[in-house]
Short mmCIF file of C-alpha atoms in Angstrom, two decimals:
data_model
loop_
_atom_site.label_atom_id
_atom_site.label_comp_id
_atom_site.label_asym_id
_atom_site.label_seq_id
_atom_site.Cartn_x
_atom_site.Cartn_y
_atom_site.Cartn_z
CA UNK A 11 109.77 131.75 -6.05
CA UNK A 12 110.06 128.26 -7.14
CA UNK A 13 107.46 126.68 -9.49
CA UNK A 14 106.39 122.77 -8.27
CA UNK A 15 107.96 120.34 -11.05
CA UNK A 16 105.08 118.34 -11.92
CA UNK A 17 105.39 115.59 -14.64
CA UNK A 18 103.79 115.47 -18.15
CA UNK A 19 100.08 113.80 -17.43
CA UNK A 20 100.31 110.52 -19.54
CA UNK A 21 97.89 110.26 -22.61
CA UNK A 22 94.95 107.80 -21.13
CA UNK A 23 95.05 104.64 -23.38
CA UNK A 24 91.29 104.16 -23.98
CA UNK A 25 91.89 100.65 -25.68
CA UNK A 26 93.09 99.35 -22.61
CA UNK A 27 90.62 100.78 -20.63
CA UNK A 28 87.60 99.50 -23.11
CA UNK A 29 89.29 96.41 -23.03
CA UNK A 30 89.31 95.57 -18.91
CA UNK A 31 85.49 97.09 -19.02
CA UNK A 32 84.90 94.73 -21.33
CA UNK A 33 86.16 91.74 -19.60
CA UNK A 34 84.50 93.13 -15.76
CA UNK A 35 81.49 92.96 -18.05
CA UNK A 36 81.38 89.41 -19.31
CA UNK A 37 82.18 88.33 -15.36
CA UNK A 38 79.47 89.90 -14.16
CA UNK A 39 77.48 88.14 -16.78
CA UNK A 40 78.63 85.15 -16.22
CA UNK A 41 78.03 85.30 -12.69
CA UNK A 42 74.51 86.70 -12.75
CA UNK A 43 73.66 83.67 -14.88
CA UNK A 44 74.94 81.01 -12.42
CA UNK A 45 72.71 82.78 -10.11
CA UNK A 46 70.04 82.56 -12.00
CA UNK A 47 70.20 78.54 -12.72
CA UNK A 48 70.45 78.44 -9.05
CA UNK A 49 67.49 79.95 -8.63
CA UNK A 50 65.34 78.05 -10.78
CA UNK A 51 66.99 74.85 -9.64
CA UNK A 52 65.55 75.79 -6.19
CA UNK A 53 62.24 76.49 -7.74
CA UNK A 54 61.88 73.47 -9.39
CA UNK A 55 63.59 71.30 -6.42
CA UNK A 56 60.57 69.52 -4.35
CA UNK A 57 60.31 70.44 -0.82
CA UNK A 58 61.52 68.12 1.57
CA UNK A 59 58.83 66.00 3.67
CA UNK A 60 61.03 67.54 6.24
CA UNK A 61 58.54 70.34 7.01
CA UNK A 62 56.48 67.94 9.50
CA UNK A 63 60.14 68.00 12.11
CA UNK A 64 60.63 71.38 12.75
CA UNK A 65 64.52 72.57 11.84
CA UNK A 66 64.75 69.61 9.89
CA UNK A 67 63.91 71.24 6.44
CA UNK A 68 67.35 70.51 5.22
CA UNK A 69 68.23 67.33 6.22
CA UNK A 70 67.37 63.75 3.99
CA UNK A 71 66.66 62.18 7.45
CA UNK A 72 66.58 61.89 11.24
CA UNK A 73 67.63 59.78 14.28
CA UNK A 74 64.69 58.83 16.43
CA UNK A 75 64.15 56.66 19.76
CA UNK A 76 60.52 54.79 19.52
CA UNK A 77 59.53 52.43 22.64
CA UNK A 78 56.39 51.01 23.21
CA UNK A 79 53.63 52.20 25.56
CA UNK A 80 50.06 50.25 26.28
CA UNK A 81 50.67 48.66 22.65
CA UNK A 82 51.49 51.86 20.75
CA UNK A 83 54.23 53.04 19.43
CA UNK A 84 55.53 56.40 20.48
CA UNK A 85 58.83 57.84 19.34
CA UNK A 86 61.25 60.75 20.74
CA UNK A 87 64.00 62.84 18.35
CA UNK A 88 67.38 61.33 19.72
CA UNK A 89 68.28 65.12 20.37
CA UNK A 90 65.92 64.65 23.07
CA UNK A 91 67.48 61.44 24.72
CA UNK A 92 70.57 60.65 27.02
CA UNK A 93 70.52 57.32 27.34
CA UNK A 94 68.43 53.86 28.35
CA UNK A 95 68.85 52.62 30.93
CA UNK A 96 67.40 48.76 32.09
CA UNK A 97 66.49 46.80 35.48
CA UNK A 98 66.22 50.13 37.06
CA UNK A 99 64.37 50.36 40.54
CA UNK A 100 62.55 53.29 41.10
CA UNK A 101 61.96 55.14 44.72
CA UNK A 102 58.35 56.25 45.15
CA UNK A 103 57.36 59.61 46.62
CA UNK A 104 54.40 60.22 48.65
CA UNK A 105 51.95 62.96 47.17
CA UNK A 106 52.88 63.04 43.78
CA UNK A 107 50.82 63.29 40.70
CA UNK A 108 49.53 60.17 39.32
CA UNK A 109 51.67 60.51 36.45
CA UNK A 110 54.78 60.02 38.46
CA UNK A 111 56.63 56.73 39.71
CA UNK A 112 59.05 58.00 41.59
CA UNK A 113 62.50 59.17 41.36
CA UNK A 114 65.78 57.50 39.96
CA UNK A 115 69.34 57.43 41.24
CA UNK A 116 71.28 58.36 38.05
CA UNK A 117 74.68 58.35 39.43
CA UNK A 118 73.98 60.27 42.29
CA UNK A 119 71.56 62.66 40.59
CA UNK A 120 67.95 62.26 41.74
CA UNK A 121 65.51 62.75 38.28
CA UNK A 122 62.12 62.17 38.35
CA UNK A 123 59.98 59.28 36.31
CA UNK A 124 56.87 59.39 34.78
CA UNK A 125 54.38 57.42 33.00
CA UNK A 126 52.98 58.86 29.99
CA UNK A 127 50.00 56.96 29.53
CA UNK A 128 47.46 58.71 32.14
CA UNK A 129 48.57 61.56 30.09
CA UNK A 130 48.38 60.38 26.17
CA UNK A 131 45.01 58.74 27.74
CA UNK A 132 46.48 55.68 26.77
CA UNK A 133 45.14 51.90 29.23
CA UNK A 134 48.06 51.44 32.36
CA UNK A 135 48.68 48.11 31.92
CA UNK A 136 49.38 46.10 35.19
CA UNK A 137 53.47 46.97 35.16
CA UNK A 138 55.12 44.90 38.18
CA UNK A 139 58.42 46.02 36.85
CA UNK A 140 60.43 48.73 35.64
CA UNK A 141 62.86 46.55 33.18
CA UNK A 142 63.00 50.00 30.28
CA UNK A 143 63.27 53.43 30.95
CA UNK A 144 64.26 56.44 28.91
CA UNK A 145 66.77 59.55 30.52
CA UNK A 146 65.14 62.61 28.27
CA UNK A 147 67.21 65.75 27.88
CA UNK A 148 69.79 67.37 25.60
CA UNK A 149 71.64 69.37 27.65
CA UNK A 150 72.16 67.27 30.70
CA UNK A 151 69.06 64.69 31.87
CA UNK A 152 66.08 66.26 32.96
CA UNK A 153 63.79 62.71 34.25
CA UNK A 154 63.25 59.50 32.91
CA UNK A 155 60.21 58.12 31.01
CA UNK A 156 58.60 54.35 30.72
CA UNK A 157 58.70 52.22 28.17
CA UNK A 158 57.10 48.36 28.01
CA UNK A 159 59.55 46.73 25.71
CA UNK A 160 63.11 47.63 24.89
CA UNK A 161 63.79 51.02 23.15
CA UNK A 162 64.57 50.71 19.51
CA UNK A 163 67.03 53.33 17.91
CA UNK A 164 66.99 54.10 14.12
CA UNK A 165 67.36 56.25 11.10
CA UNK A 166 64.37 57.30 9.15
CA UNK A 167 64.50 59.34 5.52
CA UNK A 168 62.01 62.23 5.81
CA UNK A 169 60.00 60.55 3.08
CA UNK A 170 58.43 57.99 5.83
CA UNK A 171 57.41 61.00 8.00
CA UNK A 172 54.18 62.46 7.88
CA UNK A 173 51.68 64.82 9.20
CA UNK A 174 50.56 64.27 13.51
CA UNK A 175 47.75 62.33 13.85
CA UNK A 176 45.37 63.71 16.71
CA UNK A 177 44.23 60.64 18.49
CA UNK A 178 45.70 60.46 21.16
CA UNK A 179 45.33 62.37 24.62
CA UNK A 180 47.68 65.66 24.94
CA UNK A 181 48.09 66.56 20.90
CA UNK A 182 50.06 69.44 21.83
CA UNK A 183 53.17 66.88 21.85
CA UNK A 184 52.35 65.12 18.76
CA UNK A 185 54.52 66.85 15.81
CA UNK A 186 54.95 63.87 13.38
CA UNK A 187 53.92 60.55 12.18
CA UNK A 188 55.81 57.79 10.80
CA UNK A 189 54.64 55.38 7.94
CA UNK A 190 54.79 52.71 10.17
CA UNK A 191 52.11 54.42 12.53
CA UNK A 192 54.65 55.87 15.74
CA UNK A 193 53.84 58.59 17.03
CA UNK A 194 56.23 61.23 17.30
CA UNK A 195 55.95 63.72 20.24
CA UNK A 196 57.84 66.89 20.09
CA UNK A 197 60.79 66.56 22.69
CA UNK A 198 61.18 70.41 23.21
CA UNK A 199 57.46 70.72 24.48
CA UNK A 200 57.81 67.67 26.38
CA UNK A 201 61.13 69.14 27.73
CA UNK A 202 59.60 72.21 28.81
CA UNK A 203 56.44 70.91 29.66
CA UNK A 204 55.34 72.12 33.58
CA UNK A 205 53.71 68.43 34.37
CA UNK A 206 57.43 67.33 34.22
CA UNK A 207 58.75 69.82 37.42
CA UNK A 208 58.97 67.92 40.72
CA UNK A 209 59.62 70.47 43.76
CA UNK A 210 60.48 68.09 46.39
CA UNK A 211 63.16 64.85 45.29
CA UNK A 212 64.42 64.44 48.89
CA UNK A 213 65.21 60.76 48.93
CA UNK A 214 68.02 58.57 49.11
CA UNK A 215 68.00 55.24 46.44
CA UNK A 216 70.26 52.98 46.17
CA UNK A 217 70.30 51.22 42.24
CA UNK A 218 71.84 48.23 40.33
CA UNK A 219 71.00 49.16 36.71
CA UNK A 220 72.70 48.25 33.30
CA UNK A 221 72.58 51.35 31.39
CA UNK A 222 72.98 51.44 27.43
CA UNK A 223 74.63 55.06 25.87
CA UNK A 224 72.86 56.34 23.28
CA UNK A 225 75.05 57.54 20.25
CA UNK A 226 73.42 59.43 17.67
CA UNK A 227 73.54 57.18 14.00
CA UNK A 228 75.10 59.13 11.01
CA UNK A 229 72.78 60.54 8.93
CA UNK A 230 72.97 59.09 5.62
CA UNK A 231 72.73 61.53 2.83
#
């Protein structure tokens, strides 16, 4: 019987060994100490006034729609909005609530439109026209709201946002204010809100409208 060769087992060189511990050592110092500044820089970092948009926390500011209503100032995340759309001739419905106009011909797609000011329990002024209305929706539209002047699109820094202020009618929209006193309603509730569901839109409308995209601004940093 043949006995396995099996080579001389090599004397372990314990000053190399020390050595690499030593260095996997002073990494994982270093390491743990970046860590640790980066931890206490969060600590000591304010918090952003973002906490009054939801998901907004880490951004330094935010796009926003505002348009005027009865003499106030509301305001919609541009998230929420497709486009505006101008001269726009809406098709009344019979029995619908009092909130709603009528229905809009947005290349070929009937939406609803709606007033918001029955429902923010804000004075209906006497509107003979429908010059500015807003196409709400992020995915695709969803219906159109008023507006009395011209909607204005800018960039706000999270600094000028503030806390809701509860005085006007349905708070459940109202998420934010801005320093300059507009009232910023939360487009996901409004969105998903069941006052905004028309069952029947069986009408045919024909429309000459100038319609103005709306391209979300860059967020400066």
């Amino acid at each position: 019987m043949t006995t396995p060769f099996r080579p001389a087992a090599r004397p372990v060189d314990w000053t190399a060994v020390r050595r690499r511990m030593a260095a996997a050592i002073e990494q994982t110092e270093v390491l743990l100490g970046a860590a640790q500044q980066d931890e206490q820089y969060e600590r000591q970092s304010p918090h952003l006034a973002g906490d009054a948009l939801p998901g907004r926390s880490e951004e330094q500011a935010v796009g926003l729609v505002t348009f005027m209503l009865s003499n106030r100032r509301l305001a919609l995340e541009i998230r929420y909005v497709c486009e505006i759309v101008s001269k726009a001739r809406v098709s009344p419905l019979p029995g619908m609530p009092p909130h709603a106009c009528g229905v809009y011909d947005l290349r070929g797609h009937l939406l609803p439109v709606f007033d918001l000011c029955g429902l923010l329990d804000l004075p209906r002024g006497t509107r003979t026209t429908n010059n500015w209305m807003i196409v709400c929706g992020q995915t695709q539209p969803e219906f159109l709201i008023l507006s009395d002047t011209a909607p204005e699109v800018l960039t706000l820094p999270l600094e000028e946002i503030g806390a809701a202020e509860a005085d006007l009618g349905d708070n459940a929209w109202h998420c934010a204010t801005t320093k300059a006193g507009a009232v910023i309603l939360d487009g996901d509730l409004l969105l998903n809100d069941r006052q905004f569901f028309l069952e029947d839109e069986r009408v045919i409308a024909s429309n000459e409208t100038e319609r103005t995209e709306i391209h979300e601004p860059p967020i400066s940093k």
